Amino acid sequence: MFDLAGKIAVVTGGSRGIGRATSIALAEAGALVLINYRSNEDAAKHTLGLIEQAGGQAELLRFDVADPESVDRGLKEAIERHGRIDILVNNAGISIDQLLLRVSPKDLDLTWATNVNGPIYCAKACIRPMMKKRWGRIINLSSVVAESGNPGQVVYASSKAALLGLTRTLALEYASRGITVNAVAPGFIETDMTADLPDAGKQGIIDQTPLGRIGRPEEVAAAVVFLASEEASYITGQVVRVNGGMHV
Ligand code: NAD
């Protein structure tokens, strides 16, 4: 549908869940996908295998988004190898859920290091080659809770709301260089991140979702591919909500 042939894409946290579906979808559209992972090499290799079996192109790229030196090293190597990164998908994220009174500095720091600082470091590492090419796409995975709020997710929701400020600001900073920056805000999607929720909780979410079901990673990946495409060239600083109508 969308043609990304000749584009080099990085998907952080690309080994499973939404990151895996996004890596597969970008590769199906013709991009060479650098599947970032931090520690789960087996899962990353599985994603790589799925892409290769389908005739797509991908490579593994190890770094920890929460560690600025690791990000710089990983992305510098990738840029030296391929000359540039055209599409950066800031997908890696963690969720440590608790009420305000139980929030610890450690959980807060780790969440922000991963969910907010990570996307900033990754964007910083990719932006110069994008500016040189006068073409780039940065897509940040936020969440429905960034806009709706959710009891028990003060740390996660605030980090995902910060990503929206980051998205809008980078969109304004780099629009004149042909770089678009957008966010995708999923609702409740069936992945490892949401697997532990008890059935009653899942049913509660389904009841609050007008489309009456939980979302699939592929449905989020489709929005990312569109935003990465030439067809989305006049869209920047926006939030695409893939949430079944949960928050409108
Ligand atoms: P997931 O937990 O299945 O996958 C997240 C990936 O990020 C994993 O591969 C993990 O290893 C990786 N990761 C975590 N910390 C990392 C680090 N420091 N460096 C590199 N990689 C790291 O989660 P998912 O459900 O696929 O979510 C993907 C993104 O979508 C996340 O940003 C998440 O917050 C967001 N999101 C998910 C949902 C949902 O319902 N699943 C809803 C809204 C937003």
PDB file of C-alpha atoms and ligand atoms in Angstrom:
ATOM      1  CA  MET A   1       0.000   0.000   0.000  1.00  0.00           C
ATOM      2  CA  PHE A   2       2.613   2.580   1.088  1.00  0.00           C
ATOM      3  CA  ASP A   3       6.021   2.439  -0.536  1.00  0.00           C
ATOM      4  CA  LEU A   4       9.031   2.778   1.766  1.00  0.00           C
ATOM      5  CA  ALA A   5      11.554   1.166  -0.590  1.00  0.00           C
ATOM      6  CA  GLY A   6      15.046   2.582  -0.070  1.00  0.00           C
ATOM      7  CA  LYS A   7      14.242   3.971   3.405  1.00  0.00           C
ATOM      8  CA  ILE A   8      16.241   3.045   6.495  1.00  0.00           C
ATOM      9  CA  ALA A   9      14.054   2.692   9.594  1.00  0.00           C
ATOM     10  CA  VAL A  10      14.910   2.144  13.260  1.00  0.00           C
ATOM     11  CA  VAL A  11      12.281   0.733  15.601  1.00  0.00           C
ATOM     12  CA  THR A  12      13.278   0.899  19.266  1.00  0.00           C
ATOM     13  CA  GLY A  13      12.086  -2.047  21.309  1.00  0.00           C
ATOM     14  CA  GLY A  14      11.384  -3.816  18.035  1.00  0.00           C
ATOM     15  CA  SER A  15      11.685  -7.366  19.306  1.00  0.00           C
ATOM     16  CA  ARG A  16       8.102  -7.913  20.468  1.00  0.00           C
ATOM     17  CA  GLY A  17       4.606  -6.463  20.741  1.00  0.00           C
ATOM     18  CA  ILE A  18       3.838  -3.249  18.886  1.00  0.00           C
ATOM     19  CA  GLY A  19       7.536  -2.853  18.016  1.00  0.00           C
ATOM     20  CA  ARG A  20       7.599  -6.264  16.327  1.00  0.00           C
ATOM     21  CA  ALA A  21       4.395  -5.583  14.380  1.00  0.00           C
ATOM     22  CA  THR A  22       5.762  -2.179  13.348  1.00  0.00           C
ATOM     23  CA  SER A  23       9.098  -3.640  12.229  1.00  0.00           C
ATOM     24  CA  ILE A  24       7.266  -6.229  10.133  1.00  0.00           C
ATOM     25  CA  ALA A  25       4.891  -3.657   8.622  1.00  0.00           C
ATOM     26  CA  LEU A  26       7.697  -1.210   7.736  1.00  0.00           C
ATOM     27  CA  ALA A  27       9.667  -4.039   6.121  1.00  0.00           C
ATOM     28  CA  GLU A  28       6.562  -5.152   4.185  1.00  0.00           C
ATOM     29  CA  ALA A  29       6.349  -1.593   2.838  1.00  0.00           C
ATOM     30  CA  GLY A  30       9.936  -1.971   1.597  1.00  0.00           C
ATOM     31  CA  ALA A  31      12.060  -0.288   4.287  1.00  0.00           C
ATOM     32  CA  LEU A  32      15.274  -1.791   5.619  1.00  0.00           C
ATOM     33  CA  VAL A  33      14.406  -2.094   9.311  1.00  0.00           C
ATOM     34  CA  LEU A  34      16.963  -1.907  12.102  1.00  0.00           C
ATOM     35  CA  ILE A  35      15.310  -3.802  14.939  1.00  0.00           C
ATOM     36  CA  ASN A  36      16.544  -2.331  18.187  1.00  0.00           C
ATOM     37  CA  TYR A  37      16.573  -4.440  21.314  1.00  0.00           C
ATOM     38  CA  ARG A  38      18.254  -4.151  24.706  1.00  0.00           C
ATOM     39  CA  SER A  39      18.579  -7.679  26.053  1.00  0.00           C
ATOM     40  CA  ASN A  40      16.105 -10.105  24.498  1.00  0.00           C
ATOM     41  CA  GLU A  41      18.193 -11.211  21.521  1.00  0.00           C
ATOM     42  CA  ASP A  42      16.079 -14.333  20.921  1.00  0.00           C
ATOM     43  CA  ALA A  43      12.907 -12.287  20.507  1.00  0.00           C
ATOM     44  CA  ALA A  44      14.721  -9.796  18.256  1.00  0.00           C
ATOM     45  CA  LYS A  45      16.056 -12.676  16.120  1.00  0.00           C
ATOM     46  CA  HIS A  46      12.526 -14.057  15.893  1.00  0.00           C
ATOM     47  CA  THR A  47      11.290 -10.708  14.522  1.00  0.00           C
ATOM     48  CA  LEU A  48      14.230 -10.648  12.089  1.00  0.00           C
ATOM     49  CA  GLY A  49      13.369 -14.187  10.946  1.00  0.00           C
ATOM     50  CA  LEU A  50       9.708 -13.292  10.337  1.00  0.00           C
ATOM     51  CA  ILE A  51      10.754 -10.330   8.193  1.00  0.00           C
ATOM     52  CA  GLU A  52      13.311 -12.330   6.219  1.00  0.00           C
ATOM     53  CA  GLN A  53      10.865 -15.202   5.633  1.00  0.00           C
ATOM     54  CA  ALA A  54       8.441 -12.692   4.139  1.00  0.00           C
ATOM     55  CA  GLY A  55      11.185 -11.430   1.797  1.00  0.00           C
ATOM     56  CA  GLY A  56      11.888  -8.200   3.721  1.00  0.00           C
ATOM     57  CA  GLN A  57      15.154  -6.667   4.848  1.00  0.00           C
ATOM     58  CA  ALA A  58      16.145  -6.154   8.479  1.00  0.00           C
ATOM     59  CA  GLU A  59      19.108  -6.129  10.852  1.00  0.00           C
ATOM     60  CA  LEU A  60      19.467  -6.279  14.615  1.00  0.00           C
ATOM     61  CA  LEU A  61      20.677  -3.192  16.455  1.00  0.00           C
ATOM     62  CA  ARG A  62      21.439  -3.483  20.140  1.00  0.00           C
ATOM     63  CA  PHE A  63      21.312  -0.506  22.484  1.00  0.00           C
ATOM     64  CA  ASP A  64      19.592   0.606  25.653  1.00  0.00           C
ATOM     65  CA  VAL A  65      17.400   3.655  24.993  1.00  0.00           C
ATOM     66  CA  ALA A  66      17.698   4.688  28.633  1.00  0.00           C
ATOM     67  CA  ASP A  67      21.488   5.007  28.381  1.00  0.00           C
ATOM     68  CA  PRO A  68      22.644   8.003  26.313  1.00  0.00           C
ATOM     69  CA  GLU A  69      26.087   6.519  25.589  1.00  0.00           C
ATOM     70  CA  SER A  70      24.572   3.256  24.427  1.00  0.00           C
ATOM     71  CA  VAL A  71      22.102   5.129  22.160  1.00  0.00           C
ATOM     72  CA  ASP A  72      24.891   7.242  20.668  1.00  0.00           C
ATOM     73  CA  ARG A  73      27.120   4.235  20.066  1.00  0.00           C
ATOM     74  CA  GLY A  74      24.349   2.133  18.519  1.00  0.00           C
ATOM     75  CA  LEU A  75      22.892   4.799  16.267  1.00  0.00           C
ATOM     76  CA  LYS A  76      26.298   6.201  15.264  1.00  0.00           C
ATOM     77  CA  GLU A  77      27.338   2.749  14.077  1.00  0.00           C
ATOM     78  CA  ALA A  78      24.056   2.343  12.179  1.00  0.00           C
ATOM     79  CA  ILE A  79      24.417   5.757  10.536  1.00  0.00           C
ATOM     80  CA  GLU A  80      28.032   4.995   9.565  1.00  0.00           C
ATOM     81  CA  ARG A  81      26.893   1.712   8.012  1.00  0.00           C
ATOM     82  CA  HIS A  82      23.856   3.038   6.152  1.00  0.00           C
ATOM     83  CA  GLY A  83      24.649   6.737   5.730  1.00  0.00           C
ATOM     84  CA  ARG A  84      21.504   7.903   7.501  1.00  0.00           C
ATOM     85  CA  ILE A  85      18.325   6.969   9.322  1.00  0.00           C
ATOM     86  CA  ASP A  86      15.170   8.076   7.483  1.00  0.00           C
ATOM     87  CA  ILE A  87      12.516   6.833   9.887  1.00  0.00           C
ATOM     88  CA  LEU A  88      12.831   6.674  13.667  1.00  0.00           C
ATOM     89  CA  VAL A  89      10.066   4.947  15.605  1.00  0.00           C
ATOM     90  CA  ASN A  90      10.425   5.608  19.327  1.00  0.00           C
ATOM     91  CA  ASN A  91       8.489   2.573  20.461  1.00  0.00           C
ATOM     92  CA  ALA A  92      10.472   1.200  23.444  1.00  0.00           C
ATOM     93  CA  GLY A  93       8.638   1.904  26.651  1.00  0.00           C
ATOM     94  CA  ILE A  94       7.948   0.560  30.110  1.00  0.00           C
ATOM     95  CA  SER A  95       5.040   0.812  32.479  1.00  0.00           C
ATOM     96  CA  ILE A  96       5.478   0.544  36.241  1.00  0.00           C
ATOM     97  CA  ASP A  97       2.014   1.055  37.648  1.00  0.00           C
ATOM     98  CA  GLN A  98       1.181   2.260  41.131  1.00  0.00           C
ATOM     99  CA  LEU A  99      -0.770   4.946  42.985  1.00  0.00           C
ATOM    100  CA  LEU A 100       1.023   8.204  43.793  1.00  0.00           C
ATOM    101  CA  LEU A 101       1.696   7.224  47.419  1.00  0.00           C
ATOM    102  CA  ARG A 102       3.701   4.206  46.291  1.00  0.00           C
ATOM    103  CA  VAL A 103       5.768   5.937  43.637  1.00  0.00           C
ATOM    104  CA  SER A 104       9.495   5.488  44.262  1.00  0.00           C
ATOM    105  CA  PRO A 105      12.295   7.657  42.861  1.00  0.00           C
ATOM    106  CA  LYS A 106      13.779   4.535  41.252  1.00  0.00           C
ATOM    107  CA  ASP A 107      10.599   3.682  39.311  1.00  0.00           C
ATOM    108  CA  LEU A 108      10.108   7.308  38.335  1.00  0.00           C
ATOM    109  CA  ASP A 109      13.687   7.678  37.112  1.00  0.00           C
ATOM    110  CA  LEU A 110      13.673   4.417  35.157  1.00  0.00           C
ATOM    111  CA  THR A 111      10.335   5.192  33.492  1.00  0.00           C
ATOM    112  CA  TRP A 112      11.360   8.688  32.477  1.00  0.00           C
ATOM    113  CA  ALA A 113      14.811   7.533  31.358  1.00  0.00           C
ATOM    114  CA  THR A 114      13.167   4.963  29.055  1.00  0.00           C
ATOM    115  CA  ASN A 115       9.953   6.670  27.936  1.00  0.00           C
ATOM    116  CA  VAL A 116      11.066  10.302  27.671  1.00  0.00           C
ATOM    117  CA  ASN A 117      14.839  10.685  27.721  1.00  0.00           C
ATOM    118  CA  GLY A 118      15.238   7.673  25.398  1.00  0.00           C
ATOM    119  CA  PRO A 119      13.178   9.187  22.555  1.00  0.00           C
ATOM    120  CA  ILE A 120      15.049  12.496  22.991  1.00  0.00           C
ATOM    121  CA  TYR A 121      18.470  10.789  22.783  1.00  0.00           C
ATOM    122  CA  CYS A 122      17.387   8.741  19.772  1.00  0.00           C
ATOM    123  CA  ALA A 123      15.969  11.778  17.960  1.00  0.00           C
ATOM    124  CA  LYS A 124      19.132  13.747  18.729  1.00  0.00           C
ATOM    125  CA  ALA A 125      21.312  10.979  17.296  1.00  0.00           C
ATOM    126  CA  CYS A 126      19.285  10.765  14.046  1.00  0.00           C
ATOM    127  CA  ILE A 127      18.421  14.387  13.360  1.00  0.00           C
ATOM    128  CA  ARG A 128      21.604  15.626  11.623  1.00  0.00           C
ATOM    129  CA  PRO A 129      21.543  13.056   8.800  1.00  0.00           C
ATOM    130  CA  MET A 130      17.804  13.697   8.396  1.00  0.00           C
ATOM    131  CA  MET A 131      18.486  17.453   8.149  1.00  0.00           C
ATOM    132  CA  LYS A 132      21.183  16.838   5.540  1.00  0.00           C
ATOM    133  CA  LYS A 133      18.784  14.747   3.458  1.00  0.00           C
ATOM    134  CA  ARG A 134      15.964  17.216   4.072  1.00  0.00           C
ATOM    135  CA  TRP A 135      13.709  14.255   4.736  1.00  0.00           C
ATOM    136  CA  GLY A 136      12.863  12.439   7.921  1.00  0.00           C
ATOM    137  CA  ARG A 137      10.094  10.864   9.952  1.00  0.00           C
ATOM    138  CA  ILE A 138      10.027  10.589  13.733  1.00  0.00           C
ATOM    139  CA  ILE A 139       7.092   8.711  15.231  1.00  0.00           C
ATOM    140  CA  ASN A 140       6.679   8.508  18.996  1.00  0.00           C
ATOM    141  CA  LEU A 141       4.541   5.881  20.714  1.00  0.00           C
ATOM    142  CA  SER A 142       2.526   7.713  23.340  1.00  0.00           C
ATOM    143  CA  SER A 143      -0.651   6.318  24.926  1.00  0.00           C
ATOM    144  CA  VAL A 144      -4.342   7.036  25.380  1.00  0.00           C
ATOM    145  CA  VAL A 145      -3.621   7.651  29.076  1.00  0.00           C
ATOM    146  CA  ALA A 146      -1.443  10.674  28.196  1.00  0.00           C
ATOM    147  CA  GLU A 147      -4.678  12.493  27.378  1.00  0.00           C
ATOM    148  CA  SER A 148      -7.304  10.662  29.437  1.00  0.00           C
ATOM    149  CA  GLY A 149      -5.301  10.023  32.624  1.00  0.00           C
ATOM    150  CA  ASN A 150      -5.658   6.711  34.444  1.00  0.00           C
ATOM    151  CA  PRO A 151      -5.666   6.026  38.186  1.00  0.00           C
ATOM    152  CA  GLY A 152      -2.620   3.948  39.132  1.00  0.00           C
ATOM    153  CA  GLN A 153      -0.548   5.128  36.187  1.00  0.00           C
ATOM    154  CA  VAL A 154       0.727   8.505  37.342  1.00  0.00           C
ATOM    155  CA  VAL A 155       4.324   7.781  36.335  1.00  0.00           C
ATOM    156  CA  TYR A 156       3.516   6.144  32.998  1.00  0.00           C
ATOM    157  CA  ALA A 157       0.778   8.608  31.993  1.00  0.00           C
ATOM    158  CA  SER A 158       2.929  11.640  32.788  1.00  0.00           C
ATOM    159  CA  SER A 159       5.839  10.193  30.787  1.00  0.00           C
ATOM    160  CA  LYS A 160       3.561   9.547  27.805  1.00  0.00           C
ATOM    161  CA  ALA A 161       2.127  13.079  28.086  1.00  0.00           C
ATOM    162  CA  ALA A 162       5.696  14.424  28.025  1.00  0.00           C
ATOM    163  CA  LEU A 163       6.159  12.612  24.712  1.00  0.00           C
ATOM    164  CA  LEU A 164       3.333  14.684  23.229  1.00  0.00           C
ATOM    165  CA  GLY A 165       5.144  17.898  24.197  1.00  0.00           C
ATOM    166  CA  LEU A 166       8.304  16.462  22.706  1.00  0.00           C
ATOM    167  CA  THR A 167       6.437  15.548  19.496  1.00  0.00           C
ATOM    168  CA  ARG A 168       4.927  19.006  19.036  1.00  0.00           C
ATOM    169  CA  THR A 169       8.166  20.813  19.822  1.00  0.00           C
ATOM    170  CA  LEU A 170      10.332  18.737  17.472  1.00  0.00           C
ATOM    171  CA  ALA A 171       7.667  19.094  14.784  1.00  0.00           C
ATOM    172  CA  LEU A 172       8.014  22.874  15.006  1.00  0.00           C
ATOM    173  CA  GLU A 173      11.831  22.808  15.252  1.00  0.00           C
ATOM    174  CA  TYR A 174      12.407  20.633  12.160  1.00  0.00           C
ATOM    175  CA  ALA A 175       9.443  21.277   9.839  1.00  0.00           C
ATOM    176  CA  SER A 176      11.551  23.598   7.692  1.00  0.00           C
ATOM    177  CA  ARG A 177      14.010  20.707   7.125  1.00  0.00           C
ATOM    178  CA  GLY A 178      11.432  18.343   5.669  1.00  0.00           C
ATOM    179  CA  ILE A 179      11.220  16.285   8.858  1.00  0.00           C
ATOM    180  CA  THR A 180       7.802  15.403  10.273  1.00  0.00           C
ATOM    181  CA  VAL A 181       7.305  14.391  13.890  1.00  0.00           C
ATOM    182  CA  ASN A 182       4.090  12.764  15.044  1.00  0.00           C
ATOM    183  CA  ALA A 183       2.785  10.611  17.856  1.00  0.00           C
ATOM    184  CA  VAL A 184       0.649   7.504  17.801  1.00  0.00           C
ATOM    185  CA  ALA A 185      -1.439   7.055  20.945  1.00  0.00           C
ATOM    186  CA  PRO A 186      -2.697   3.486  21.273  1.00  0.00           C
ATOM    187  CA  GLY A 187      -5.535   2.465  23.538  1.00  0.00           C
ATOM    188  CA  PHE A 188      -5.479  -1.021  25.039  1.00  0.00           C
ATOM    189  CA  ILE A 189      -3.482  -3.338  22.780  1.00  0.00           C
ATOM    190  CA  GLU A 190      -2.908  -7.075  23.289  1.00  0.00           C
ATOM    191  CA  THR A 191       0.853  -7.398  24.025  1.00  0.00           C
ATOM    192  CA  ASP A 192       3.158  -8.613  26.798  1.00  0.00           C
ATOM    193  CA  MET A 193       2.816  -5.170  28.412  1.00  0.00           C
ATOM    194  CA  THR A 194      -0.901  -5.712  28.986  1.00  0.00           C
ATOM    195  CA  ALA A 195      -0.865  -9.511  29.399  1.00  0.00           C
ATOM    196  CA  ASP A 196      -0.876  -9.451  33.213  1.00  0.00           C
ATOM    197  CA  LEU A 197      -4.097  -7.511  33.543  1.00  0.00           C
ATOM    198  CA  PRO A 198      -6.764  -9.749  35.153  1.00  0.00           C
ATOM    199  CA  ASP A 199      -9.711 -10.791  32.966  1.00  0.00           C
ATOM    200  CA  ALA A 200     -12.077  -8.534  34.926  1.00  0.00           C
ATOM    201  CA  GLY A 201      -9.819  -5.555  34.182  1.00  0.00           C
ATOM    202  CA  LYS A 202      -9.700  -6.473  30.496  1.00  0.00           C
ATOM    203  CA  GLN A 203     -13.480  -6.744  30.398  1.00  0.00           C
ATOM    204  CA  GLY A 204     -13.748  -3.311  32.034  1.00  0.00           C
ATOM    205  CA  ILE A 205     -11.555  -1.866  29.270  1.00  0.00           C
ATOM    206  CA  ILE A 206     -13.588  -3.574  26.558  1.00  0.00           C
ATOM    207  CA  ASP A 207     -16.758  -2.130  28.125  1.00  0.00           C
ATOM    208  CA  GLN A 208     -15.241   1.374  27.902  1.00  0.00           C
ATOM    209  CA  THR A 209     -14.200   0.888  24.272  1.00  0.00           C
ATOM    210  CA  PRO A 210     -16.909   1.774  21.732  1.00  0.00           C
ATOM    211  CA  LEU A 211     -15.491  -0.684  19.166  1.00  0.00           C
ATOM    212  CA  GLY A 212     -16.020  -3.369  21.835  1.00  0.00           C
ATOM    213  CA  ARG A 213     -12.669  -5.131  21.737  1.00  0.00           C
ATOM    214  CA  ILE A 214      -8.991  -4.912  22.536  1.00  0.00           C
ATOM    215  CA  GLY A 215      -6.687  -3.672  19.757  1.00  0.00           C
ATOM    216  CA  ARG A 216      -4.062  -5.635  17.849  1.00  0.00           C
ATOM    217  CA  PRO A 217      -0.399  -4.561  17.469  1.00  0.00           C
ATOM    218  CA  GLU A 218      -0.851  -4.619  13.670  1.00  0.00           C
ATOM    219  CA  GLU A 219      -3.527  -1.932  13.954  1.00  0.00           C
ATOM    220  CA  VAL A 220      -1.034   0.391  15.640  1.00  0.00           C
ATOM    221  CA  ALA A 221       1.709  -0.542  13.164  1.00  0.00           C
ATOM    222  CA  ALA A 222      -0.556   0.487  10.263  1.00  0.00           C
ATOM    223  CA  ALA A 223      -0.777   4.037  11.631  1.00  0.00           C
ATOM    224  CA  VAL A 224       3.009   4.168  12.001  1.00  0.00           C
ATOM    225  CA  VAL A 225       3.558   3.035   8.404  1.00  0.00           C
ATOM    226  CA  PHE A 226       1.145   5.692   7.148  1.00  0.00           C
ATOM    227  CA  LEU A 227       2.907   8.443   9.128  1.00  0.00           C
ATOM    228  CA  ALA A 228       6.262   7.216   7.781  1.00  0.00           C
ATOM    229  CA  SER A 229       5.026   7.359   4.188  1.00  0.00           C
ATOM    230  CA  GLU A 230       5.265  10.052   1.528  1.00  0.00           C
ATOM    231  CA  GLU A 231       1.475  10.245   1.630  1.00  0.00           C
ATOM    232  CA  ALA A 232       1.678  11.698   5.178  1.00  0.00           C
ATOM    233  CA  SER A 233       4.053  14.485   4.141  1.00  0.00           C
ATOM    234  CA  TYR A 234       1.685  17.292   5.229  1.00  0.00           C
ATOM    235  CA  ILE A 235       1.046  15.863   8.710  1.00  0.00           C
ATOM    236  CA  THR A 236       3.300  16.995  11.530  1.00  0.00           C
ATOM    237  CA  GLY A 237       2.954  17.646  15.263  1.00  0.00           C
ATOM    238  CA  GLN A 238      -0.178  15.485  15.409  1.00  0.00           C
ATOM    239  CA  VAL A 239      -1.426  12.661  17.571  1.00  0.00           C
ATOM    240  CA  VAL A 240      -2.994   9.707  15.774  1.00  0.00           C
ATOM    241  CA  ARG A 241      -5.227   7.901  18.238  1.00  0.00           C
ATOM    242  CA  VAL A 242      -5.566   4.158  17.704  1.00  0.00           C
ATOM    243  CA  ASN A 243      -7.879   3.372  20.585  1.00  0.00           C
ATOM    244  CA  GLY A 244     -11.165   1.907  19.381  1.00  0.00           C
ATOM    245  CA  GLY A 245     -12.911   5.125  20.394  1.00  0.00           C
ATOM    246  CA  MET A 246     -11.907   4.728  24.067  1.00  0.00           C
ATOM    247  CA  HIS A 247     -11.005   8.432  24.247  1.00  0.00           C
ATOM    248  CA  VAL A 248     -12.377  10.753  21.580  1.00  0.00           C
TER     249      VAL A 248
HETATM  250  P1  NAD B   1       6.116  -4.437  25.257  1.00  0.00           P
HETATM  251  O1  NAD B   1       6.452  -4.388  26.707  1.00  0.00           O
HETATM  252  O2  NAD B   1       5.557  -5.681  24.686  1.00  0.00           O
HETATM  253  O3  NAD B   1       7.353  -3.978  24.377  1.00  0.00           O
HETATM  254  C1  NAD B   1       8.166  -2.907  24.734  1.00  0.00           C
HETATM  255  C2  NAD B   1       9.525  -3.144  24.145  1.00  0.00           C
HETATM  256  O4  NAD B   1      10.420  -2.096  24.571  1.00  0.00           O
HETATM  257  C3  NAD B   1      10.142  -4.466  24.631  1.00  0.00           C
HETATM  258  O5  NAD B   1      10.717  -5.145  23.545  1.00  0.00           O
HETATM  259  C4  NAD B   1      11.221  -4.008  25.602  1.00  0.00           C
HETATM  260  O6  NAD B   1      12.311  -4.899  25.698  1.00  0.00           O
HETATM  261  C5  NAD B   1      11.636  -2.691  24.951  1.00  0.00           C
HETATM  262  N1  NAD B   1      12.375  -1.842  25.879  1.00  0.00           N
HETATM  263  C6  NAD B   1      12.034  -1.496  27.141  1.00  0.00           C
HETATM  264  N2  NAD B   1      13.025  -0.766  27.692  1.00  0.00           N
HETATM  265  C7  NAD B   1      13.994  -0.643  26.753  1.00  0.00           C
HETATM  266  C8  NAD B   1      15.260  -0.002  26.719  1.00  0.00           C
HETATM  267  N3  NAD B   1      15.723   0.658  27.788  1.00  0.00           N
HETATM  268  N4  NAD B   1      15.998  -0.052  25.567  1.00  0.00           N
HETATM  269  C9  NAD B   1      15.537  -0.728  24.475  1.00  0.00           C
HETATM  270  N5  NAD B   1      14.349  -1.371  24.468  1.00  0.00           N
HETATM  271  C10 NAD B   1      13.596  -1.334  25.594  1.00  0.00           C
HETATM  272  O7  NAD B   1       5.108  -3.202  25.037  1.00  0.00           O
HETATM  273  P2  NAD B   1       4.083  -2.866  23.860  1.00  0.00           P
HETATM  274  O8  NAD B   1       2.726  -3.083  24.385  1.00  0.00           O
HETATM  275  O9  NAD B   1       4.506  -3.495  22.599  1.00  0.00           O
HETATM  276  O10 NAD B   1       4.284  -1.274  23.791  1.00  0.00           O
HETATM  277  C11 NAD B   1       5.088  -0.619  22.819  1.00  0.00           C
HETATM  278  C12 NAD B   1       4.920   0.885  23.032  1.00  0.00           C
HETATM  279  O11 NAD B   1       3.540   1.241  22.920  1.00  0.00           O
HETATM  280  C13 NAD B   1       5.372   1.339  24.411  1.00  0.00           C
HETATM  281  O12 NAD B   1       5.977   2.612  24.330  1.00  0.00           O
HETATM  282  C14 NAD B   1       4.057   1.439  25.159  1.00  0.00           C
HETATM  283  O13 NAD B   1       4.133   2.345  26.231  1.00  0.00           O
HETATM  284  C15 NAD B   1       3.112   1.908  24.082  1.00  0.00           C
HETATM  285  N6  NAD B   1       1.710   1.586  24.358  1.00  0.00           N
HETATM  286  C16 NAD B   1       1.292   0.292  24.506  1.00  0.00           C
HETATM  287  C17 NAD B   1      -0.049   0.057  24.776  1.00  0.00           C
HETATM  288  C18 NAD B   1      -0.623  -1.324  24.953  1.00  0.00           C
HETATM  289  O14 NAD B   1      -1.804  -1.432  25.318  1.00  0.00           O
HETATM  290  N7  NAD B   1       0.127  -2.386  24.736  1.00  0.00           N
HETATM  291  C19 NAD B   1      -0.940   1.128  24.912  1.00  0.00           C
HETATM  292  C20 NAD B   1      -0.471   2.420  24.757  1.00  0.00           C
HETATM  293  C21 NAD B   1       0.856   2.638  24.475  1.00  0.00           C
END
